[in-house]
């Protein structure tokens, strides 16, 4: 059974923020993803945040009253706060303050499963903690850190120095471990490149349906249909990149990867840390951007996706945009316009259309050829049947005639058997 969510108060400052309501709604979702529940919300409109307390003086008093009159002893702020803002709000309200960055880091810390994701989150946490050594926001992260050993309650100046050095030491240690892992990772993807297996990466905003699409494709075309990935209606269900091998009709093989979802204002510490997980996307032959077409903020989400892809250094790759969850809208689907597809992951016709689009993009260098293999080259007939898309076979007196669709590069190798 899931534990009861921790009650919290969410707070936000509207500093001429055009998408303020949306960012507050997203904060509520992030809170839920961290097993918390917002029981009250306090917002203020200001020209700029108060340098010392974020909210203005009167609003801070209101917040303190709210803490006293509810069950919540945790406050979650919609922005990244300075260490002194966190400390001052905590002193004024006697509650624990977590900022948006700290919240996202907590979610990631609780969800990371692979060694690499865990190290990356740890690195991001350490970087976040460094300037915040004495706030309870960083202590919460401390307590979660594997092995702990960093608790610094009642820290004096010397202890603080010590902690700083410990953290710096840990940062370089984690970096080193990541580098080692990265090396083996690189050889893996290098090998894939050499074998010329085409790669496709699903990217996009969190909760858009990337993992659901991955599972539908694995069910139909996977080596092993049990290799399903985790799907859940909450933010950041996926944190680790999973790669699955698919074989589309006609022996067309590809590697499909499902990646971590993006969110507005993804903490820069995490963007940095996840660069290597997202390398899978950076080296792909094709990106499929999944968009939640039923969300009124889809434009914003697409902008965030574009910006994040740039930040993590994904070059401008060929892209198909899948406007997913159309079953929740009044729109017709599947409906294709160029490289855009309005679709639903729950609809087989949509999945077929998506596969056709992926296949057309990836295998555009395929050519159709007719070969005559004499009987002494009989081995090639079985090789061709295993590796390529054999569309027609005719047994003739002088050998076996095959009509085949295959990559242009492979066709070059078998030129001498080619007949018109
Ligand atoms: N109605 C409807 N629901 C969908 C569709 N695709 C996905 N969902 C649901 O949307 C929720 C999120 O789906 P996921 O596949 O986990 O989303 P994701 O993009 O992988 O999310 P993260 O891993 O958090 O980045 C789940 O509850 C899915 O069942 C769709 O086409 N239609
Ligand atoms: Mg997912």
Coordinates of C-alpha atoms and ligand atoms in Angstrom, one line a residue:
X1 CA 0.0 0.0 0.0
X2 CA 1.2 3.5 -0.8
X3 CA 1.9 5.6 2.3
X4 CA -0.4 8.6 2.9
X5 CA 0.9 11.7 1.1
X6 CA 2.6 14.3 3.2
X7 CA 0.5 17.5 3.4
X8 CA 2.3 20.6 2.1
X9 CA 1.6 24.2 1.4
X10 CA 2.5 25.4 -2.1
X11 CA 3.6 29.0 -2.7
X12 CA 4.3 30.9 -5.9
X13 CA 5.3 34.4 -6.9
X14 CA 3.9 35.9 -10.0
X15 CA 6.5 38.2 -11.4
X16 CA 4.8 39.1 -14.7
X17 CA 5.0 35.4 -15.6
X18 CA 2.9 34.8 -18.7
X19 CA 2.4 31.2 -17.8
X20 CA 2.1 31.5 -14.1
X21 CA -1.1 29.5 -13.7
X22 CA 0.3 26.7 -15.7
X23 CA 3.6 26.6 -13.7
X24 CA 1.6 26.4 -10.5
X25 CA -0.5 23.6 -11.9
X26 CA 2.6 21.8 -12.8
X27 CA 4.0 22.3 -9.4
X28 CA 1.0 20.5 -7.9
X29 CA 1.8 17.6 -10.2
X30 CA 5.4 17.6 -9.1
X31 CA 4.2 17.6 -5.5
X32 CA 2.0 14.5 -6.2
X33 CA 4.9 12.8 -7.9
X34 CA 6.9 13.2 -4.7
X35 CA 4.2 11.5 -2.5
X36 CA 3.0 14.9 -1.2
X37 CA -0.3 16.6 -1.4
X38 CA -0.9 20.3 -1.5
X39 CA -3.6 21.3 1.0
X40 CA -3.3 25.0 0.6
X41 CA -1.7 27.5 -1.9
X42 CA -0.6 31.0 -1.4
X43 CA 0.5 33.2 -4.3
X44 CA 1.6 36.8 -4.6
X45 CA 2.1 39.3 -7.4
X46 CA 5.3 41.3 -7.1
X47 CA 7.6 43.1 -9.5
X48 CA 10.5 41.1 -8.3
X49 CA 11.0 38.5 -5.5
X50 CA 12.1 39.9 -2.1
X51 CA 15.8 39.2 -1.8
X52 CA 15.5 38.1 1.8
X53 CA 12.2 36.3 2.0
X54 CA 10.9 35.7 -1.5
X55 CA 7.3 36.9 -0.5
X56 CA 6.8 40.4 0.9
X57 CA 6.6 40.9 4.6
X58 CA 2.8 40.8 5.0
X59 CA 2.5 37.7 2.8
X60 CA 5.2 35.9 4.9
X61 CA 3.0 36.5 8.0
X62 CA 0.0 35.2 6.2
X63 CA 2.1 32.1 5.3
X64 CA 3.1 31.6 9.0
X65 CA -0.6 31.8 10.0
X66 CA -1.4 29.2 7.3
X67 CA 1.2 26.9 8.6
X68 CA -0.1 27.2 12.2
X69 CA -3.7 26.6 11.1
X70 CA -3.1 23.5 9.0
X71 CA -1.5 20.1 9.3
X72 CA 1.3 21.0 6.9
X73 CA 4.8 21.6 8.2
X74 CA 6.4 21.7 4.8
X75 CA 6.3 24.6 2.2
X76 CA 7.0 24.0 -1.5
X77 CA 8.0 27.1 -3.5
X78 CA 7.5 27.3 -7.2
X79 CA 10.9 28.8 -7.9
X80 CA 14.5 28.1 -7.0
X81 CA 15.2 30.0 -3.9
X82 CA 18.5 31.3 -2.5
X83 CA 19.9 29.6 0.6
X84 CA 19.1 32.7 2.7
X85 CA 15.5 32.9 1.4
X86 CA 15.0 29.3 2.4
X87 CA 16.5 30.0 5.9
X88 CA 14.5 33.2 6.4
X89 CA 11.1 31.6 5.4
X90 CA 11.9 28.7 7.7
X91 CA 12.6 30.9 10.6
X92 CA 9.5 33.0 10.1
X93 CA 7.1 30.0 9.6
X94 CA 8.8 27.2 11.6
X95 CA 8.1 25.0 8.6
X96 CA 10.6 23.2 6.3
X97 CA 11.0 24.9 2.9
X98 CA 11.7 23.0 -0.4
X99 CA 12.2 24.9 -3.6
X100 CA 11.2 23.7 -7.1
X101 CA 14.7 22.4 -7.8
X102 CA 15.0 20.6 -4.5
X103 CA 11.6 19.0 -5.2
X104 CA 12.6 17.7 -8.6
X105 CA 15.8 16.4 -7.2
X106 CA 13.9 14.5 -4.5
X107 CA 11.6 12.9 -7.1
X108 CA 14.6 11.9 -9.2
X109 CA 16.4 10.6 -6.2
X110 CA 13.5 8.4 -5.3
X111 CA 13.0 7.0 -8.8
X112 CA 16.5 6.4 -10.1
X113 CA 17.2 2.7 -10.5
X114 CA 20.2 2.1 -12.7
X115 CA 23.7 2.8 -11.4
X116 CA 24.2 5.6 -13.9
X117 CA 20.9 7.4 -13.1
X118 CA 21.7 7.1 -9.4
X119 CA 25.1 8.6 -9.8
X120 CA 23.8 11.4 -11.9
X121 CA 21.1 12.3 -9.4
X122 CA 23.7 12.1 -6.6
X123 CA 25.9 14.5 -8.5
X124 CA 23.1 16.9 -9.1
X125 CA 22.1 16.8 -5.4
X126 CA 25.7 17.4 -4.2
X127 CA 25.9 20.4 -6.5
X128 CA 22.7 21.8 -5.2
X129 CA 23.7 21.2 -1.6
X130 CA 27.1 22.9 -1.8
X131 CA 25.8 26.5 -1.5
X132 CA 23.0 25.4 0.9
X133 CA 24.8 23.6 3.6
X134 CA 22.7 24.8 6.5
X135 CA 19.2 24.8 5.1
X136 CA 16.8 22.1 5.9
X137 CA 16.1 21.7 2.1
X138 CA 19.5 20.3 1.7
X139 CA 19.2 18.2 4.9
X140 CA 16.2 16.5 3.5
X141 CA 18.3 15.5 0.5
X142 CA 21.1 14.5 2.9
X143 CA 18.9 12.1 4.8
X144 CA 17.9 10.4 1.5
X145 CA 21.4 10.1 0.3
X146 CA 22.6 6.5 0.3
X147 CA 24.7 5.9 3.3
X148 CA 24.0 9.3 4.7
X149 CA 26.9 10.5 6.8
X150 CA 26.5 14.1 5.8
X151 CA 24.0 15.3 8.4
X152 CA 25.0 18.7 9.6
X153 CA 22.4 19.8 12.1
X154 CA 23.8 22.5 14.5
X155 CA 26.8 22.8 12.3
X156 CA 29.4 25.3 13.5
X157 CA 31.7 27.1 11.1
X158 CA 34.5 24.4 11.2
X159 CA 31.9 21.6 10.7
X160 CA 30.6 23.7 7.8
X161 CA 34.0 23.8 6.2
X162 CA 34.5 20.2 6.8
X163 CA 31.1 19.5 5.1
X164 CA 32.0 21.6 2.2
X165 CA 35.2 19.7 1.7
X166 CA 33.4 16.4 2.1
X167 CA 30.9 17.4 -0.5
X168 CA 33.6 18.6 -2.9
X169 CA 35.4 15.3 -2.4
X170 CA 32.2 13.4 -3.1
X171 CA 31.5 15.4 -6.2
X172 CA 34.9 14.4 -7.7
X173 CA 34.4 10.8 -6.7
X174 CA 31.0 10.6 -8.3
X175 CA 32.3 12.3 -11.4
X176 CA 35.0 9.8 -11.7
X177 CA 32.6 6.9 -11.3
X178 CA 30.3 8.3 -14.0
X179 CA 33.2 8.8 -16.3
X180 CA 34.2 5.1 -16.0
X181 CA 30.6 4.1 -16.7
X182 CA 30.4 6.6 -19.6
X183 CA 33.3 4.9 -21.2
X184 CA 31.7 1.5 -21.4
X185 CA 28.5 3.2 -22.5
X186 CA 30.3 4.9 -25.3
X187 CA 31.8 1.7 -26.6
X188 CA 28.3 0.2 -26.6
X189 CA 26.8 3.0 -28.7
X190 CA 29.9 3.1 -30.9
X191 CA 29.5 -0.6 -31.6
X192 CA 25.9 0.0 -32.5
X193 CA 26.9 2.7 -35.0
X194 CA 29.4 0.4 -36.6
X195 CA 26.9 -2.3 -37.0
X196 CA 24.7 0.3 -38.6
X197 CA 21.6 -0.6 -36.7
X198 CA 19.4 2.4 -37.0
X199 CA 18.4 4.1 -33.8
X200 CA 15.2 6.0 -32.9
X201 CA 14.7 8.0 -29.6
X202 CA 11.4 8.9 -28.1
X203 CA 11.7 12.4 -26.5
X204 CA 9.3 14.9 -25.1
X205 CA 7.6 16.3 -22.1
X206 CA 7.0 14.1 -19.1
X207 CA 3.6 12.2 -19.1
X208 CA 3.2 12.7 -22.9
X209 CA 3.0 8.9 -23.5
X210 CA 6.5 8.0 -24.6
X211 CA 6.7 4.8 -22.6
X212 CA 3.2 3.8 -23.6
X213 CA 4.2 4.1 -27.3
X214 CA 7.4 2.2 -26.6
X215 CA 5.5 -0.7 -25.1
X216 CA 3.0 -0.8 -28.0
X217 CA 5.9 -1.1 -30.4
X218 CA 7.7 -3.7 -28.2
X219 CA 4.5 -5.8 -28.1
X220 CA 4.3 -5.9 -31.9
X221 CA 7.8 -5.8 -33.0
X222 CA 10.0 -6.5 -30.0
X223 CA 12.4 -9.5 -29.6
X224 CA 10.7 -10.3 -26.4
X225 CA 7.3 -8.8 -25.7
X226 CA 7.8 -9.1 -21.9
X227 CA 10.4 -6.4 -22.1
X228 CA 7.8 -3.7 -21.2
X229 CA 8.8 -0.4 -19.6
X230 CA 7.1 1.3 -16.7
X231 CA 4.1 3.5 -17.5
X232 CA 2.3 5.6 -15.0
X233 CA 0.0 8.7 -15.0
X234 CA 2.4 10.9 -13.1
X235 CA 5.3 13.2 -13.8
X236 CA 8.7 11.5 -14.3
X237 CA 7.6 7.9 -14.5
X238 CA 10.7 7.2 -16.5
X239 CA 14.2 8.2 -15.3
X240 CA 16.4 5.7 -17.0
X241 CA 16.9 5.3 -20.7
X242 CA 15.7 1.9 -21.9
X243 CA 16.7 0.6 -25.3
X244 CA 14.8 -2.1 -27.1
X245 CA 15.5 -3.9 -30.3
X246 CA 12.6 -4.0 -32.8
X247 CA 12.2 -5.8 -36.1
X248 CA 9.7 -4.2 -38.5
X249 CA 8.3 -6.2 -41.3
X250 CA 10.9 -6.9 -44.0
X251 CA 13.8 -7.6 -41.6
X252 CA 14.1 -3.9 -40.9
X253 CA 15.8 -3.7 -37.6
X254 CA 16.1 -0.7 -35.3
X255 CA 16.9 0.2 -31.7
X256 CA 14.3 2.3 -30.0
X257 CA 15.1 4.2 -26.8
X258 CA 12.7 5.7 -24.2
X259 CA 14.1 8.6 -22.4
X260 CA 13.5 10.7 -19.3
X261 CA 10.7 13.3 -19.9
X262 CA 11.3 17.1 -19.7
X263 CA 9.6 19.7 -17.6
X264 CA 9.7 23.5 -17.6
X265 CA 12.7 24.8 -15.6
X266 CA 14.4 21.5 -15.4
X267 CA 17.1 22.2 -12.8
X268 CA 20.3 23.0 -14.6
X269 CA 22.2 20.6 -12.3
X270 CA 20.0 17.8 -13.6
X271 CA 20.3 18.9 -17.3
X272 CA 24.0 18.7 -16.8
X273 CA 23.8 15.3 -15.1
X274 CA 21.4 13.8 -17.6
X275 CA 23.4 14.7 -20.6
X276 CA 25.0 11.3 -20.8
X277 CA 21.7 9.4 -20.3
X278 CA 20.3 11.5 -23.1
X279 CA 23.3 10.7 -25.3
X280 CA 21.1 8.0 -26.7
X281 CA 18.9 10.7 -28.1
X282 CA 21.9 12.8 -29.3
X283 CA 23.3 10.0 -31.4
X284 CA 19.9 8.8 -32.8
X285 CA 19.1 8.6 -36.5
X286 CA 15.6 9.9 -35.9
X287 CA 13.8 11.5 -33.0
X288 CA 10.1 10.9 -32.3
X289 CA 8.8 13.8 -30.2
X290 CA 5.8 12.8 -28.3
X291 CA 3.4 15.6 -27.4
X292 CA 0.3 15.4 -25.2
X293 CA -2.2 16.7 -27.8
X294 CA -5.0 16.8 -25.1
X295 CA -3.1 19.3 -23.0
X296 CA -3.9 23.0 -23.6
X297 CA -0.3 23.8 -22.8
X298 CA 1.1 21.6 -25.6
X299 CA 2.8 24.6 -27.3
X300 CA 4.7 25.5 -24.2
X301 CA 5.7 21.9 -23.7
X302 CA 7.0 21.6 -27.2
X303 CA 9.0 24.8 -26.7
X304 CA 10.5 23.4 -23.5
X305 CA 11.3 20.2 -25.3
X306 CA 13.1 22.0 -28.1
X307 CA 15.0 24.2 -25.6
X308 CA 16.0 21.2 -23.4
X309 CA 17.2 19.2 -26.4
X310 CA 19.4 22.2 -27.4
X311 CA 20.7 22.5 -23.8
X312 CA 21.8 18.9 -23.6
X313 CA 23.5 19.2 -27.0
X314 CA 21.2 17.2 -29.2
X315 CA 21.8 18.3 -32.8
X316 CA 19.0 19.1 -35.2
X317 CA 18.1 15.6 -36.2
X318 CA 15.3 14.4 -38.4
X319 CA 12.1 14.4 -36.3
X320 CA 8.6 13.0 -36.4
X321 CA 6.1 14.7 -34.1
X322 CA 3.5 12.4 -32.6
X323 CA 0.5 14.4 -31.2
X324 CA -0.6 11.7 -28.8
X325 CA -3.7 11.2 -26.7
X326 CA -5.9 12.4 -29.5
X327 CA -8.6 10.0 -28.1
X328 CA -9.1 12.6 -25.4
X329 CA -9.8 15.3 -27.9
X330 CA -12.5 15.8 -30.5
X331 CA -9.9 15.4 -33.3
X332 CA -9.8 12.6 -35.9
X333 CA -7.0 10.2 -35.7
X334 CA -4.7 8.9 -37.1
X335 CA -4.3 11.9 -39.2
X336 CA -1.0 12.6 -40.9
X337 CA 0.4 15.9 -42.2
X338 CA 4.0 15.8 -43.4
X339 CA 6.1 14.6 -40.5
X340 CA 3.3 15.3 -38.0
X341 CA 0.9 12.6 -36.8
X342 CA -2.2 13.1 -34.7
X343 CA -2.6 9.8 -32.9
X344 CA -3.4 7.7 -29.9
X345 CA -1.1 5.2 -28.3
X346 CA -4.2 3.1 -27.5
X347 CA -5.2 2.9 -31.2
X348 CA -3.7 0.1 -33.3
X349 CA -4.2 2.1 -36.6
X350 CA -2.3 5.0 -35.1
X351 CA 0.6 2.8 -34.1
X352 CA 0.7 1.3 -37.7
X353 CA 0.8 4.8 -39.2
X354 CA 3.6 5.8 -36.8
X355 CA 5.6 2.7 -37.7
X356 CA 5.1 3.5 -41.4
X357 CA 6.4 7.0 -40.9
X358 CA 9.4 5.8 -38.8
X359 CA 10.2 3.1 -41.4
X360 CA 10.0 5.6 -44.3
X361 CA 12.4 8.0 -42.6
X362 CA 14.9 5.4 -41.4
X363 CA 15.0 3.1 -44.4
X364 CA 14.8 5.8 -47.1
X365 CA 18.2 4.6 -48.4
X366 CA 16.7 1.1 -49.2
X367 CA 16.7 0.1 -52.8
X368 CA 14.9 -2.6 -54.6
X369 CA 17.1 -5.1 -56.5
X370 CA 16.7 -8.4 -58.3
X371 CA 19.5 -11.0 -58.0
X372 CA 20.2 -14.4 -59.5
X373 CA 22.2 -16.6 -57.2
X374 CA 23.7 -19.7 -58.9
X375 CA 23.4 -22.9 -57.0
X376 CA 27.0 -22.8 -55.8
X377 CA 26.1 -19.5 -54.0
X378 CA 23.1 -21.1 -52.3
X379 CA 24.3 -19.8 -48.9
X380 CA 23.5 -16.3 -50.0
X381 CA 19.9 -17.2 -50.5
X382 CA 19.5 -18.0 -46.8
X383 CA 21.6 -15.0 -45.7
X384 CA 19.3 -12.8 -47.7
X385 CA 16.2 -14.3 -46.2
X386 CA 17.6 -13.8 -42.8
X387 CA 18.9 -10.3 -43.2
X388 CA 16.9 -8.5 -45.8
X389 CA 13.4 -8.0 -47.1
X390 CA 12.9 -10.7 -49.7
X391 CA 9.8 -10.0 -51.6
X392 CA 9.8 -12.6 -54.3
X393 CA 11.6 -16.0 -54.8
X394 CA 11.7 -17.9 -58.1
X395 CA 13.6 -21.2 -58.6
X396 CA 15.1 -21.3 -62.1
X397 CA 17.2 -23.7 -64.0
X398 CA 20.3 -21.6 -63.5
X399 CA 19.8 -20.7 -59.8
X400 CA 17.5 -18.8 -57.5
X401 CA 16.1 -15.4 -58.4
X402 CA 15.3 -13.0 -55.5
X403 CA 13.6 -9.7 -55.5
X404 CA 14.9 -7.9 -52.4
X405 CA 14.6 -4.5 -50.7
X406 CA 17.9 -3.7 -48.9
X407 CA 20.2 -0.8 -47.8
X408 CA 22.0 0.8 -50.7
X409 CA 25.3 0.1 -48.9
X410 CA 24.6 -3.6 -48.8
X411 CA 23.4 -3.7 -52.4
X412 CA 26.9 -2.5 -53.5
X413 CA 28.4 -5.6 -52.0
X414 CA 26.3 -8.0 -54.1
X415 CA 26.4 -6.1 -57.4
X416 CA 27.9 -9.0 -59.3
X417 CA 24.7 -11.1 -58.8
X418 CA 22.4 -8.3 -59.8
X419 CA 20.2 -8.8 -62.9
X420 CA 17.9 -6.1 -64.2
Ligands
LIG1 N1 -6.0 8.4 -23.2 C1 -4.7 8.2 -23.5 N2 -3.8 8.0 -22.5 C2 -2.5 7.7 -22.8 C3 -2.1 7.7 -24.1 N3 -0.8 7.5 -24.1 C4 -0.4 7.4 -22.8 N4 -1.4 7.6 -22.0 C5 -1.4 7.6 -20.5 O1 -0.7 8.7 -20.1 C6 0.0 8.4 -18.9 C7 1.5 8.6 -19.1 O2 2.1 7.8 -20.0 P1 3.6 7.4 -20.0 O3 3.8 6.5 -21.2 O4 4.1 6.9 -18.7 O5 4.2 8.8 -20.3 P2 5.8 9.2 -20.5 O6 5.8 10.2 -21.6 O7 6.6 8.0 -20.6 O8 6.0 9.9 -19.1 P3 7.4 10.1 -18.3 O9 8.1 8.8 -18.2 O10 7.0 10.6 -17.0 O11 8.3 11.1 -19.1 C8 -0.3 6.9 -18.6 O12 -1.3 6.9 -17.6 C9 -0.7 6.4 -19.9 O13 -1.6 5.3 -19.8 C10 -3.1 7.9 -25.2 O14 -2.8 7.9 -26.4 N5 -4.4 8.1 -24.8
LIG2 MG1 8.1 7.2 -19.5

